[in-house]
CSV table of C-alpha atoms in Angstrom, one decimal:
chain,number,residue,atom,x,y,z
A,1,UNK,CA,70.1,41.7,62.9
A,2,UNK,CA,71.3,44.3,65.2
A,3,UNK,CA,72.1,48.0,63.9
A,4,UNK,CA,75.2,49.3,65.1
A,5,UNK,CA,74.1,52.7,66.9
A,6,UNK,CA,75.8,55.4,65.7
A,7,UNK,CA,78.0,57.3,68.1
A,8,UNK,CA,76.9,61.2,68.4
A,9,UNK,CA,79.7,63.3,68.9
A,10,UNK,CA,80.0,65.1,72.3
A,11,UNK,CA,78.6,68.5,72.8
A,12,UNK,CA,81.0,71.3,72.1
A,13,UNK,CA,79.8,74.5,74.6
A,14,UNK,CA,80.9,77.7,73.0
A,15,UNK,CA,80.6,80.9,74.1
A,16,UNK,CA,77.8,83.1,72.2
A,17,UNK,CA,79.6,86.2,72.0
A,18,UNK,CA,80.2,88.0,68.6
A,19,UNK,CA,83.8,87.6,67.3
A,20,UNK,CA,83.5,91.6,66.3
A,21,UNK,CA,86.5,93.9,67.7
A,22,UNK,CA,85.2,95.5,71.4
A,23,UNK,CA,83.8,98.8,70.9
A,24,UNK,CA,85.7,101.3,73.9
A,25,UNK,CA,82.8,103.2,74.9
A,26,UNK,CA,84.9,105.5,77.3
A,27,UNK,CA,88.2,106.4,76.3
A,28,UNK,CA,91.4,108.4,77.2
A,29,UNK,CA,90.9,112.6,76.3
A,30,UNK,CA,94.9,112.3,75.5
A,31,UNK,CA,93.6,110.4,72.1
A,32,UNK,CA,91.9,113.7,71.0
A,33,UNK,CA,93.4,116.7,69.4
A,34,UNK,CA,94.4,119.8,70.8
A,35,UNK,CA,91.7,122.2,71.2
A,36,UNK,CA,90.9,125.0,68.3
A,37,UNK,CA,91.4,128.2,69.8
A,38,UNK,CA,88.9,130.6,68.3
A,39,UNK,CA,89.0,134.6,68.0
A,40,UNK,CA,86.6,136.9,68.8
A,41,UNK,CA,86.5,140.1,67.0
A,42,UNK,CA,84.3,143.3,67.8
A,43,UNK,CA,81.4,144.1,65.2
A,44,UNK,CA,80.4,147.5,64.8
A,45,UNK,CA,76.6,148.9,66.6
A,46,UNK,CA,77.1,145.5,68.9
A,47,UNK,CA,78.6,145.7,72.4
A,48,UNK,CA,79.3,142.0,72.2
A,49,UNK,CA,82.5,140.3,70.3
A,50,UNK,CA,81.7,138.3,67.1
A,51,UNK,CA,83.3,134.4,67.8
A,52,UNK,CA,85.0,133.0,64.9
A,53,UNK,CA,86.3,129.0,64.2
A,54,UNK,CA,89.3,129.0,61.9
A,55,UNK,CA,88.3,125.7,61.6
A,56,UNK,CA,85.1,123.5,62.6
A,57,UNK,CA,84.9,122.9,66.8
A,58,UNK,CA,85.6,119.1,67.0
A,59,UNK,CA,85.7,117.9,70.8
A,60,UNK,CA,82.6,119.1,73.2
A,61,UNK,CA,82.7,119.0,76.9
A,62,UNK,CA,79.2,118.2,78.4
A,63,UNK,CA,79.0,119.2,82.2
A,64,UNK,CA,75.0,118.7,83.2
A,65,UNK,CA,73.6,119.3,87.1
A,66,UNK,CA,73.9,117.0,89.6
A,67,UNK,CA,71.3,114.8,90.7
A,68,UNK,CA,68.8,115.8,87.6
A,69,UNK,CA,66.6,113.2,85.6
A,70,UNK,CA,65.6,116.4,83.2
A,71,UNK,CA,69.2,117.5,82.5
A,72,UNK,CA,70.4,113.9,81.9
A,73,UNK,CA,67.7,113.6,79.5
A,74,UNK,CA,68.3,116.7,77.6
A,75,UNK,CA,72.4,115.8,77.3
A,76,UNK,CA,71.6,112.4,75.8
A,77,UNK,CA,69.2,114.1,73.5
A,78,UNK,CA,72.0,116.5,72.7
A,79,UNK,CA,74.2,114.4,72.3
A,80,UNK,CA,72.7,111.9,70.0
A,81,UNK,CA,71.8,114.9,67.5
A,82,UNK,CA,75.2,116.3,67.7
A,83,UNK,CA,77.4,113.2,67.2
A,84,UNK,CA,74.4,112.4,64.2
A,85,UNK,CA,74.2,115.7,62.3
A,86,UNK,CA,77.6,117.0,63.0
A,87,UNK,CA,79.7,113.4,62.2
A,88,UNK,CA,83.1,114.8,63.0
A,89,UNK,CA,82.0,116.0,66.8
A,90,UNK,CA,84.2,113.8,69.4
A,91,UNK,CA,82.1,114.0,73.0
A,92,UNK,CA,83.9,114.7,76.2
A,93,UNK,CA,82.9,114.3,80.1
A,94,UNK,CA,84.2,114.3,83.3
A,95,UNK,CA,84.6,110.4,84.8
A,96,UNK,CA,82.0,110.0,86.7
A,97,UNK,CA,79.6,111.1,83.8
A,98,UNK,CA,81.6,109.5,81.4
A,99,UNK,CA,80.6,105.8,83.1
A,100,UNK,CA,76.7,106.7,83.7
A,101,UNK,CA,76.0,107.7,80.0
A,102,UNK,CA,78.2,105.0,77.6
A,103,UNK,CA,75.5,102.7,78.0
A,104,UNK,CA,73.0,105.2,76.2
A,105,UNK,CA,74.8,106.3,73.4
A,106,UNK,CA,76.5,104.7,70.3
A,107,UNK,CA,79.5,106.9,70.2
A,108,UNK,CA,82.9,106.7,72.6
A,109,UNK,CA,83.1,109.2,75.4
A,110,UNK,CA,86.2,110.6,75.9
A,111,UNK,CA,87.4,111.4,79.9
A,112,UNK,CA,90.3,112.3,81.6
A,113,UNK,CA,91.5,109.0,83.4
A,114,UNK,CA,94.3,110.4,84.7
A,115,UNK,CA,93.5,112.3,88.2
A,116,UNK,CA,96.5,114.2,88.6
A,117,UNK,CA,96.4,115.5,85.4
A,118,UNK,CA,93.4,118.1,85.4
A,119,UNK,CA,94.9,120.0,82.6
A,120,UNK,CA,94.2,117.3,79.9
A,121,UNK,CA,90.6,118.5,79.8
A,122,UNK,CA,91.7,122.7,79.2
A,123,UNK,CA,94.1,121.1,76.5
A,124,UNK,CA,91.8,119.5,74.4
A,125,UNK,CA,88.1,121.1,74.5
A,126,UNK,CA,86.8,123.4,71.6
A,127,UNK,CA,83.4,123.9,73.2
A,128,UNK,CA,81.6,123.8,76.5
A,129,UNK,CA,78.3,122.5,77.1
A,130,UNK,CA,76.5,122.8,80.2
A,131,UNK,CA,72.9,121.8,81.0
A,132,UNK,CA,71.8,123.1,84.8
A,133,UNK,CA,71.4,126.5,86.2
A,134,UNK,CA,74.6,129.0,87.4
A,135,UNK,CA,76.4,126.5,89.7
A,136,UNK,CA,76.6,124.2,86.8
A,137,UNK,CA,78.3,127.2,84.5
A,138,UNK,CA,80.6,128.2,87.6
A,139,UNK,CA,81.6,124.4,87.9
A,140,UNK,CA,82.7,124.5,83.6
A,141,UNK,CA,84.6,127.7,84.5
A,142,UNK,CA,86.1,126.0,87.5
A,143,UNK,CA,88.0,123.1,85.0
A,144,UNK,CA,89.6,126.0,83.2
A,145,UNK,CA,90.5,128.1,86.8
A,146,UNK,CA,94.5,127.3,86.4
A,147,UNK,CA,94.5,128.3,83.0
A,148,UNK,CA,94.2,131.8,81.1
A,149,UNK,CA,92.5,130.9,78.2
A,150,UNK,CA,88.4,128.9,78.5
A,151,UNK,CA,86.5,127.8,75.5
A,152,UNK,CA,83.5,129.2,74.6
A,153,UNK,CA,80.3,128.2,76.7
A,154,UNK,CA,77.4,127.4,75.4
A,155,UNK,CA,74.2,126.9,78.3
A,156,UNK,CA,71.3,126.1,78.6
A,157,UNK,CA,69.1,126.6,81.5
A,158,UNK,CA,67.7,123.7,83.3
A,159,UNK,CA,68.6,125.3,86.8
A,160,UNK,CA,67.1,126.8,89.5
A,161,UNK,CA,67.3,130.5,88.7
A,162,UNK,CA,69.5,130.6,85.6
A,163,UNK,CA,70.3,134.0,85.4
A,164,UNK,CA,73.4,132.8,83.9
A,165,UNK,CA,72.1,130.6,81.6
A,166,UNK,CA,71.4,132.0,78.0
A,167,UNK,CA,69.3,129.6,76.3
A,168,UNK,CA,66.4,127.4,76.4
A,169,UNK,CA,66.9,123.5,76.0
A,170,UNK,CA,63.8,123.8,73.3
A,171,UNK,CA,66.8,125.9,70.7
A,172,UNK,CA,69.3,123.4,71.2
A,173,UNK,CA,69.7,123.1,67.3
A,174,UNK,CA,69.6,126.2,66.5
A,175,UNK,CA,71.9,127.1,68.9
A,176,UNK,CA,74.7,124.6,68.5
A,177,UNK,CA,74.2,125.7,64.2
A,178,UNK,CA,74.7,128.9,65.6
A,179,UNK,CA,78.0,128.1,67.4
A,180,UNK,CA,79.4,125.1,64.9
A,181,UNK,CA,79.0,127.5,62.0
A,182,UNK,CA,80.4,130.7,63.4
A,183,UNK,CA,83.2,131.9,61.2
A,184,UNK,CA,82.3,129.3,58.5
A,185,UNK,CA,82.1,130.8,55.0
A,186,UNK,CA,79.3,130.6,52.6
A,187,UNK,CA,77.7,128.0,51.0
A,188,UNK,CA,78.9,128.5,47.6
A,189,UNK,CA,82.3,128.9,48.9
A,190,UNK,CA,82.2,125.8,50.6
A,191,UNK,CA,80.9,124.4,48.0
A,192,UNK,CA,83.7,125.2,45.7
A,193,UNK,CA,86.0,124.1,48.1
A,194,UNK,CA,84.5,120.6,48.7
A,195,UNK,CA,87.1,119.4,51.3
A,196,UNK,CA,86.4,115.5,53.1
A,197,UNK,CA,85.6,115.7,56.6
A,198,UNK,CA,87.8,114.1,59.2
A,199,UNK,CA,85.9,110.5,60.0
A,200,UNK,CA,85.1,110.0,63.7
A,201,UNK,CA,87.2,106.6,64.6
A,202,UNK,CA,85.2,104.3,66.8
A,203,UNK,CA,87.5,100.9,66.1
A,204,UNK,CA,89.3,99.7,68.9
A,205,UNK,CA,92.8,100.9,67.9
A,206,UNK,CA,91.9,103.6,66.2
A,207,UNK,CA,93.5,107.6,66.8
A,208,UNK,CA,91.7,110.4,65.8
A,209,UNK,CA,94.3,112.7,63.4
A,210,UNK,CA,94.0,116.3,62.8
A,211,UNK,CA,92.9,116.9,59.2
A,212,UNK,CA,94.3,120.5,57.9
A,213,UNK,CA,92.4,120.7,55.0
A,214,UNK,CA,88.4,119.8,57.0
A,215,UNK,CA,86.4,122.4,57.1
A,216,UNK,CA,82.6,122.7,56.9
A,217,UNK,CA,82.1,121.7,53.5
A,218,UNK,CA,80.5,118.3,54.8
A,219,UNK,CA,77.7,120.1,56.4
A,220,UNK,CA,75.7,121.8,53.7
A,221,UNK,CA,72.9,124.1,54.0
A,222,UNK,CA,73.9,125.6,57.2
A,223,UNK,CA,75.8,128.4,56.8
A,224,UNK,CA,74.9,131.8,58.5
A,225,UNK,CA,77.0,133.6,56.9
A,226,UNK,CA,79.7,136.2,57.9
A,227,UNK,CA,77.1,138.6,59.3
A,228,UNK,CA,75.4,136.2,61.5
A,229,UNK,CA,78.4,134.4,63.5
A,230,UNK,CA,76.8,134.1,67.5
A,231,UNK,CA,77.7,136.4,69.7
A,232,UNK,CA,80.5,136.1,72.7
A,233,UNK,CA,80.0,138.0,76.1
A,234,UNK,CA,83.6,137.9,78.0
A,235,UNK,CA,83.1,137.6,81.4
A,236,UNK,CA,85.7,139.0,83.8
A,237,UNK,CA,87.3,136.7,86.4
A,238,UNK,CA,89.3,137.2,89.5
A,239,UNK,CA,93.1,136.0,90.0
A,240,UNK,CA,93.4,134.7,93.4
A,241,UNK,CA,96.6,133.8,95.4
A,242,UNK,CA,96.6,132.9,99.1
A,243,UNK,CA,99.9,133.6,100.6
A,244,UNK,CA,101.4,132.9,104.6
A,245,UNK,CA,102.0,135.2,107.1
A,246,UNK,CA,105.8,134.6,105.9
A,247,UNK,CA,104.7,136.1,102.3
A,248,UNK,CA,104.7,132.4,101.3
A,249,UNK,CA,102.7,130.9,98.3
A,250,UNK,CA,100.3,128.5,99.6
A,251,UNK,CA,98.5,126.4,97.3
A,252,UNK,CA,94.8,126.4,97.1
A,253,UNK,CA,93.9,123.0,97.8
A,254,UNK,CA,89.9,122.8,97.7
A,255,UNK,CA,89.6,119.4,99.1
A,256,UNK,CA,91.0,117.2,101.9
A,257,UNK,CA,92.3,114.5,99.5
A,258,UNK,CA,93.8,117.2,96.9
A,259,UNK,CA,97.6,116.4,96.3
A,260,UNK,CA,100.5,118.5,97.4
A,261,UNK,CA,102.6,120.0,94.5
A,262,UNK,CA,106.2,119.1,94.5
A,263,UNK,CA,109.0,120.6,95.6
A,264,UNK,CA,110.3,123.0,94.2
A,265,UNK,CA,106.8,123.4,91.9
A,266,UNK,CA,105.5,127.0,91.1
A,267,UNK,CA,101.9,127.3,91.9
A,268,UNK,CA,100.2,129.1,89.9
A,269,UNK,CA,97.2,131.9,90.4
A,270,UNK,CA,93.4,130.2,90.7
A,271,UNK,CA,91.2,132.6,89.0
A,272,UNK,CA,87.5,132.6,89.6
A,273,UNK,CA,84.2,133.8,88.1
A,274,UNK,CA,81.8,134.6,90.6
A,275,UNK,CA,83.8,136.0,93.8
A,276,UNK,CA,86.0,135.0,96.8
A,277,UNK,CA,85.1,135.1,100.1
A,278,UNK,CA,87.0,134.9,103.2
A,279,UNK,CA,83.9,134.3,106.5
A,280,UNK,CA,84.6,133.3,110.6
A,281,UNK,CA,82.8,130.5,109.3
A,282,UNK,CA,81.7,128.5,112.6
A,283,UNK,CA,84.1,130.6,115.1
A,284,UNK,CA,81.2,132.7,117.0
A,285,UNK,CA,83.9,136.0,117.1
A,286,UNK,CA,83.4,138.5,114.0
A,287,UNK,CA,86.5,138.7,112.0
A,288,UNK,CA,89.1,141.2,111.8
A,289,UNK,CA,90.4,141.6,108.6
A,290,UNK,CA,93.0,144.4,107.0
A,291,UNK,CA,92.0,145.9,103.4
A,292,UNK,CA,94.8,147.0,101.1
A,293,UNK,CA,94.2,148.5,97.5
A,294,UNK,CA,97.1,148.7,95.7
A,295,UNK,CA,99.4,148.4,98.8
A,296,UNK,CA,98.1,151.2,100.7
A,297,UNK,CA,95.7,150.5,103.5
A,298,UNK,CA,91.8,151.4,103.2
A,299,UNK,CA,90.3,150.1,106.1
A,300,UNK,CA,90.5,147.8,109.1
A,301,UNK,CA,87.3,145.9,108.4
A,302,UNK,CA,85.5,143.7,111.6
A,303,UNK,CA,82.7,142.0,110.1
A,304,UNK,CA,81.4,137.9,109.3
A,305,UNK,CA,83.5,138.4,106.3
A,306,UNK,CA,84.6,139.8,103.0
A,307,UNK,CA,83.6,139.6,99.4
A,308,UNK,CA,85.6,140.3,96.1
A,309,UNK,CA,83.3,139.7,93.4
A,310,UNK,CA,83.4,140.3,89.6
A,311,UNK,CA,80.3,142.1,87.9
A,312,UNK,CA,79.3,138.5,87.2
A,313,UNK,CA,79.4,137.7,90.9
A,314,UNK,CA,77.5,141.1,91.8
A,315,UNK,CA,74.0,139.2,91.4
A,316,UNK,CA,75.0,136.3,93.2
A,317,UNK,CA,76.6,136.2,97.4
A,318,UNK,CA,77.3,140.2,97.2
A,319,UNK,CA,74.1,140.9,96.2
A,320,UNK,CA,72.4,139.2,99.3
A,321,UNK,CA,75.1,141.4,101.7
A,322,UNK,CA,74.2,144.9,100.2
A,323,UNK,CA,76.7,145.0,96.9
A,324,UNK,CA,75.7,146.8,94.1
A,325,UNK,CA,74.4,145.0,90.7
A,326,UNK,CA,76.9,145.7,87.7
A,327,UNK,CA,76.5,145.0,84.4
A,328,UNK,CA,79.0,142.5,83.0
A,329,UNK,CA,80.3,144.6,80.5
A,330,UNK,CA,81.8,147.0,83.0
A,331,UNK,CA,85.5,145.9,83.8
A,332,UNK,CA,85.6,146.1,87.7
A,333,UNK,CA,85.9,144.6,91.2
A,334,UNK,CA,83.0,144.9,93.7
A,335,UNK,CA,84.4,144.8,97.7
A,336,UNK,CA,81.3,143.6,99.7
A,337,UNK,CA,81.6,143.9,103.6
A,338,UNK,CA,79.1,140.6,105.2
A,339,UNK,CA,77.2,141.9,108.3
A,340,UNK,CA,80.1,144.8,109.0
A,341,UNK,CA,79.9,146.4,112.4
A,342,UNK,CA,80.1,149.7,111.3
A,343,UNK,CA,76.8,151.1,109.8
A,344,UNK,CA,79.0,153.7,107.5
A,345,UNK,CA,81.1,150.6,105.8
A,346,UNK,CA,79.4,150.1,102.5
A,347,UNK,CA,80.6,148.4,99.4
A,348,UNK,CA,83.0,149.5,97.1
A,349,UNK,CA,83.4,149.1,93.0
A,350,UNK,CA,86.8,149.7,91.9
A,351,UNK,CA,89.0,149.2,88.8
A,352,UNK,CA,89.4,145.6,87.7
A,353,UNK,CA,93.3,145.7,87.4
A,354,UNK,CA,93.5,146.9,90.8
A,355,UNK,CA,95.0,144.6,93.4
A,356,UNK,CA,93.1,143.9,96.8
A,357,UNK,CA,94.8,142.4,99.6
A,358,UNK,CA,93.0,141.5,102.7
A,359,UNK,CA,95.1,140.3,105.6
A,360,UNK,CA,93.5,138.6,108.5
A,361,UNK,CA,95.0,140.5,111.6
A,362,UNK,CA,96.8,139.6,114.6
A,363,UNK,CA,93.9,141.1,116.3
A,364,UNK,CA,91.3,138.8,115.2
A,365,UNK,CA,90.6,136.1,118.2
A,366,UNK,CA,89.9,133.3,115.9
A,367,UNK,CA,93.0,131.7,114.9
A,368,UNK,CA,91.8,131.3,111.0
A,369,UNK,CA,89.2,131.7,108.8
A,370,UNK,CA,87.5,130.2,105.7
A,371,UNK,CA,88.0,131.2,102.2
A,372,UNK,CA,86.5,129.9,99.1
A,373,UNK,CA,86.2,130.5,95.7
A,374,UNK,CA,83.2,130.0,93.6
A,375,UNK,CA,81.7,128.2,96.9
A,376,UNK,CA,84.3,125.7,96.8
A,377,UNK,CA,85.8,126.2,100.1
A,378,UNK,CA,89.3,125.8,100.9
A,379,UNK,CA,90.9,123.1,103.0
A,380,UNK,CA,92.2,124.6,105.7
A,381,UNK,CA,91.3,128.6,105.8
A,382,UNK,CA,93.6,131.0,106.2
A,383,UNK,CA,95.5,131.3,109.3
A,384,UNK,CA,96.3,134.7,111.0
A,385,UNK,CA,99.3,136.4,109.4
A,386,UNK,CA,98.1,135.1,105.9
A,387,UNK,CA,96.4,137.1,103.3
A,388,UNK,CA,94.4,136.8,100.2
A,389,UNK,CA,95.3,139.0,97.2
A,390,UNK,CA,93.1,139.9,94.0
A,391,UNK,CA,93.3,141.1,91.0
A,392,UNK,CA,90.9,141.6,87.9
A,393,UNK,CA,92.2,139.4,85.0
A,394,UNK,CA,93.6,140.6,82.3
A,395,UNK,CA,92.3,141.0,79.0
A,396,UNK,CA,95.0,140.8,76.3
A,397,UNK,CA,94.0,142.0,72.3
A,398,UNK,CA,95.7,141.4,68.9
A,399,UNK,CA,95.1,141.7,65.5
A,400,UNK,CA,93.1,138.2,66.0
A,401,UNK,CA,90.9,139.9,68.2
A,402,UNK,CA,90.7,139.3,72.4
A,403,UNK,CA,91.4,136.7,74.8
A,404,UNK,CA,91.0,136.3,78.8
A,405,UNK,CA,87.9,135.9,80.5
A,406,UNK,CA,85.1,134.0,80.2
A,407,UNK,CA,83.5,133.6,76.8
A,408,UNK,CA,79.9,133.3,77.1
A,409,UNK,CA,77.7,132.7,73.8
A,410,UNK,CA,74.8,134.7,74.1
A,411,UNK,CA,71.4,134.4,71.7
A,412,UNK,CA,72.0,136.3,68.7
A,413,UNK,CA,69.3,139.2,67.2
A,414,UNK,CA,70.2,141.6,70.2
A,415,UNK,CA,71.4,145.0,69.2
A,416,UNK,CA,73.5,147.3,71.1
A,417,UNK,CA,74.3,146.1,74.8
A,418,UNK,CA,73.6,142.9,76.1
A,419,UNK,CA,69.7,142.8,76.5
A,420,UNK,CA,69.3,139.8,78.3
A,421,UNK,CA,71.0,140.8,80.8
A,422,UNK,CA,68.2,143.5,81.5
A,423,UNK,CA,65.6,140.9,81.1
A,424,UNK,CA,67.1,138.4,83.7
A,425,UNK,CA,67.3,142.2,86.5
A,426,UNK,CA,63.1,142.0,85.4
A,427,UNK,CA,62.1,138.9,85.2
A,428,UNK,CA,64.1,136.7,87.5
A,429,UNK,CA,65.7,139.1,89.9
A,430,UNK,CA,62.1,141.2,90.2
A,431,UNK,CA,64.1,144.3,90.5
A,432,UNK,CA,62.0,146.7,92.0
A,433,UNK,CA,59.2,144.9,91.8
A,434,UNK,CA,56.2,146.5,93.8
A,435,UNK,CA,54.4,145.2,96.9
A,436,UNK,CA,51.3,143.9,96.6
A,437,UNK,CA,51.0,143.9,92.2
A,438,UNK,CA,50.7,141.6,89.7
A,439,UNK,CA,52.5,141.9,86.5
């Protein structure tokens, strides 16, 4: 007898992927909340301002040097103990960071995808983090250069010379503690209180919402207290406009592909940590260059080029063409001839809220010049006829204590002036160091 053979279904080919919602590992910075803006008060027998949170810092920008294995390593390390200890921290990066480190972590990135709108990221940061040496800090300063108000920076050195930098990679706990909990009050306050903390959304269609009433309660165990909030150093900057031979604004385009403003558009100052520079760049003839301070004409100066620098700058381009060193607690503008023809032209330090103007002449035989700022070089230069005028900053006070300038967080325990400022002249700069010792 012959058995009927039983008829096997066809093969159905599925896909084998989970059914789960897709996880968007890099998301828009729009999502976020604005930023917190904190204050930072004085404190008596400290020369530094005292920085206070009225509320928790939630989004972090990470900014890391270029082409570094070591300072990729330390932000994913950073990272991964932020976004775990502190569960309400939302992570931010710049684009092209943003799509090299989603793969390594288990949290979203947030990233400006919009490229015409470079003010998203000065919107919505509480913090700054930077890994790298002093290019890396001067390129965090640089995303805030259109605006008069920077979140606090907090570095660590991974950089060449770092005199910048503050901290070692090794305190990156205790530091961020430091920061997170500034302005936080006690334990048995917050304790008392015993408010939720706002929930980090990872889901698809998920928007993070301000919570009022989140405060550090969530984190217990690690509050300073009132006497030990970290320390801010405000840096001065410089406010920089370029204008035409006509007395026209000129925008400061840094790049060939930058976009023209509109019609119409104000454009507003650039202002600048380190210095601005005008040079004859690749035109073999020395540069002529007219110096005004505060509209009245100083000098007629024929050199490779000029320097404005702030007290931060005064260790860095100036320092190599003769200038002076000033501390960064001294409000001021350092004027820096490079390679001058005269033997008697030597630098000058003048008020900060002075305003420099240096005009390249009708008498110079090059037709333009370059200028940059922050070594970011301008597109273009500035043509004969056109000049370049500076200013210091300015810093504005209230009852909620000071703003302007860059705020630099500084390791706590230092009394009086800024110590490590003294350190870094010693043991980076070798100031004065003898010929022919060991020490």
């Amino acid at each position: 007898m012959k058995v009927p053979r039983r008829k096997i279904p066809p093969v159905q080919w599925r896909r084998c992927f989970t059914s789960s919602s897709r996880r968007l590992l890099v998301r828009n910075i729009v999502e976020l909340p604005d930023r917190i803006h904190p204050s930072y008060r004085e404190t008596r027998n400290n020369d530094l301002l005292s920085l206070q949170w009225p509320s928790p810092p939630r989004n972090v920008l990470l900014v890391k040097k270029d082409c570094s294995q070591p300072a990729t390593d330390a932000l994913i390390e950073f990272a991964k103990h932020i976004t775990s200890t502190y569960p309400s921290i939302s992570l931010i990066c710049e684009a092209p960071l943003a799509e090299s480190l989603h793969d390594h972590l288990s949290v979203p990135i947030f990233t400006d995808r919009a490229a015409s709108s470079p003010s998203a990221i000065h919107t919505k940061t509480d913090l700054v983090t930077t890994f790298g040496g002093d290019g890396t800090i001067l390129h965090a300063s640089s995303l805030f250069s259109a605006t008069h108000s920077v979140s606090p920076i907090l570095s660590f050195t991974m950089g060449t010379l770092g005199f910048l930098g503050e901290w070692k990679f090794t305190d990156y706990k205790r530091a961020f503690r430091e920061v997170y909990m500034s302005g936080a009050p006690s334990e048995r306050d917050a304790i008392l209180e015993d408010r939720p903390i706002i929930p980090r959304p990872f889901e698809e269609n998920a928007t993070p919402v301000p919570n009022p009433e989140a405060d550090w309660s969530a984190i217990r165990g690690k509050s300073l207290g009132a006497q030990r909030s970290a320390r801010i150093l405000l840096r001065n900057r410089l406010k920089v406009g370029i204008f035409s031979s006509t007395g026209e604004r000129i925008p400061l385009s840094l790049s060939q592909n930058s976009s023209s403003p509109p019609p119409n558009a104000s454009i507003p100052d650039i202002h600048a940590l380190n210095e601005v520079l005008i040079h004859r760049g690749a035109d073999p003839h020395l540069t002529i260059i007219d110096v005004l301070v505060n509209k009245r004409f100083l000098t007629e100066a024929v050199a490779d080029g000029m320097i404005i620098s702030t007290p931060t700058g005064s260790t860095a381009y100036s320092l190599s063409s003769g200038g002076s060193i000033i501390h960064p607690l001294v409000s001021s503008l350092l004027l820096t001839p490079i390679c001058p023809r005269s033997l008697s032209f030597r630098p000058l330090i003048l008020p900060a809220n002075v305003e420099i103007v240096l005009k390249l002449s009708e008498k110079n035989r090059g037709r333009s010049v370059e200028v940059s700022v922050d070594g970011m070089r301008r597109h273009g230069g500035l043509e004969v006829g056109g000049e370049v005028r500076v200013t210091g900053e300015e810093f504005d006070r209230n009852e909620e204590g000071w703003r302007g300038g860059v705020p630099c967080i500084m390791r706590g325990g230092q009394s009086g002036g800024d110590d490590g400022w003294v350190g870094g002249l010693n043991g980076l700069l070798k100031f004065n160091y003898p010929f022919g010792e060991e020490r």
